[in-house]
Every structure is written in C-alpha cells, then in structure tokens.
Amino acid sequence: MQYTHTINDGIITIKLKGDLIGEDSGVDIIELVNDTIQKDVLHCIIDISELRYINSSGIGVLITILTKFRNKGGEVCLLKPSESVQKLLIITKLNAIFSIVQNESEAIDLLKK
C-alpha cells in the first residue's frame, strides 16, 4: 500500500492507495497520526477512493486512527470509499462510527463544525 499526506488549515488528509492489510505501512500511518496530533492537528480526512481492499488488520488501523483523534477531541472522515470498501464498512457496521463523505468540501464542513 502507498500513502501520501498533506496538512492544510488544521486538517491532515491521508490518501491511501492499494490494499490496506496492516503491513508495515499501517505502523507508519499510526506514527504519522501520533506526530500530527502532537502538533495540535486534531482533524483527519482519510481519502480511501483508491483503496482496493481492507482486511481485519487494515480495519484495525482505521479504528486506531479514529480512536487517537477522538481521544484528543478531534474527528476523522472517510472520503469516497469504493463500492467494495463501502460494502465492507456496512457489513462491519463501521459506517455507524465513521463519518463517510463523498467529497472533500463535505468533509471539511463536517470537521469544522
């Protein structure tokens, strides 16, 4: 899996590409989140539009990210899940705990409330 990130106006956007299966990149993303939170960036958009597959370890990575931000009073939005990832979020009932949006402006509006 590959990922990139940007920080703008107090929001980190992490773009994931490929398969989120909890390999080393999952650990790297958690470290990135920890560093970001220490810099008082408390809102996160995770762009999963190019994520093909998530396994249980990958779900654990997403839940860990959500927990870290919420413990500091922040929030996380998932952006544009593919159809297969959307189905997985529904089956696992993660759609009830994550804010899932279809465009970046919607995510920013939700996080700035």
Coordinates of C-alpha atoms in Angstrom, one line a residue:
M1 CA 0.0 0.0 0.0
Q2 CA 1.1 3.6 -0.7
Y3 CA 0.0 6.7 1.1
T4 CA 0.6 10.4 1.0
H5 CA -0.5 13.2 3.3
T6 CA -1.0 16.9 3.4
I7 CA -1.8 19.3 6.2
N8 CA -4.0 22.4 5.5
D9 CA -5.9 24.6 7.9
G10 CA -5.6 22.3 10.8
I11 CA -6.7 19.2 8.9
I12 CA -4.5 16.3 7.8
T13 CA -5.5 14.5 4.7
I14 CA -4.1 11.0 4.3
K15 CA -4.6 9.4 0.8
L16 CA -4.4 5.6 0.8
K17 CA -3.8 3.6 -2.4
G18 CA -3.7 -0.1 -2.9
D19 CA -4.6 -2.7 -0.2
L20 CA -4.8 -1.8 3.5
I21 CA -3.8 -5.1 5.1
G22 CA -1.9 -3.8 8.2
E23 CA 1.6 -4.4 6.9
D24 CA 4.4 -2.0 7.8
S25 CA 2.7 1.0 6.2
G26 CA -0.1 0.6 8.8
V27 CA 2.5 1.2 11.5
D28 CA 3.9 4.2 9.6
I29 CA 0.5 5.7 9.3
I30 CA -0.1 5.4 13.0
E31 CA 3.3 7.1 13.7
L32 CA 2.3 9.9 11.3
V33 CA -1.0 10.3 13.2
N34 CA 0.8 10.4 16.5
D35 CA 3.2 13.1 15.2
T36 CA 0.3 15.1 13.7
I37 CA -1.7 15.1 16.9
Q38 CA 1.3 16.3 18.9
K39 CA 1.3 19.3 16.5
D40 CA -2.3 20.0 17.6
V41 CA -3.8 18.9 14.3
L42 CA -6.9 17.2 15.5
H43 CA -9.0 16.6 12.4
C44 CA -8.3 14.0 9.7
I45 CA -9.6 13.1 6.3
I46 CA -8.7 9.7 5.1
D47 CA -9.1 9.5 1.3
I48 CA -9.9 5.9 0.6
S49 CA -11.1 6.4 -3.0
E50 CA -8.1 4.4 -4.4
L51 CA -8.2 1.7 -1.7
R52 CA -9.0 -1.7 -3.3
Y53 CA -9.1 -3.9 -0.3
I54 CA -9.1 -3.8 3.5
N55 CA -8.6 -6.8 5.8
S56 CA -9.2 -7.0 9.5
S57 CA -5.7 -5.6 10.3
G58 CA -6.5 -2.7 8.0
I59 CA -9.8 -2.1 9.8
G60 CA -7.8 -2.1 13.0
V61 CA -5.5 0.7 11.6
L62 CA -8.6 2.8 10.7
I63 CA -10.1 2.3 14.2
T64 CA -6.8 3.1 15.8
I65 CA -6.6 6.4 13.9
L66 CA -10.2 7.3 14.8
T67 CA -9.6 6.5 18.5
K68 CA -6.4 8.6 18.6
F69 CA -8.1 11.7 17.1
R70 CA -11.3 11.3 19.2
N71 CA -9.3 10.9 22.4
K72 CA -7.9 14.4 21.8
G73 CA -11.2 15.9 20.9
G74 CA -10.8 15.6 17.1
E75 CA -12.6 13.7 14.4
V76 CA -12.0 11.6 11.3
C77 CA -13.9 11.4 8.0
L78 CA -13.5 8.7 5.4
L79 CA -13.6 10.1 1.9
K80 CA -15.1 8.4 -1.2
P81 CA -14.9 4.7 -0.4
S82 CA -15.1 2.4 -3.4
E83 CA -18.1 0.2 -3.7
S84 CA -16.3 -2.9 -2.3
V85 CA -14.9 -0.9 0.6
Q86 CA -18.3 0.7 1.3
K87 CA -19.9 -2.8 1.5
L88 CA -17.2 -3.9 4.0
L89 CA -17.9 -0.7 6.1
I90 CA -21.6 -1.6 6.1
I91 CA -21.1 -5.3 6.9
T92 CA -18.8 -4.5 9.8
K93 CA -21.1 -1.6 10.9
L94 CA -18.1 0.8 10.8
N95 CA -20.4 3.1 8.8
A96 CA -22.1 3.8 12.1
I97 CA -18.9 5.1 13.8
F98 CA -17.1 6.8 11.0
S99 CA -18.3 9.8 9.1
I100 CA -18.3 8.8 5.5
V101 CA -18.4 11.6 2.8
Q102 CA -18.2 11.7 -0.9
N103 CA -16.3 14.9 -1.5
E104 CA -13.6 16.9 0.3
S105 CA -15.6 20.1 0.8
E106 CA -18.3 18.0 2.6
A107 CA -15.5 16.5 4.8
I108 CA -14.1 20.0 5.7
D109 CA -17.5 21.3 6.5
L110 CA -18.2 18.4 8.8
L111 CA -14.8 18.7 10.6
K112 CA -15.1 22.5 11.0
K113 CA -18.4 22.2 12.9

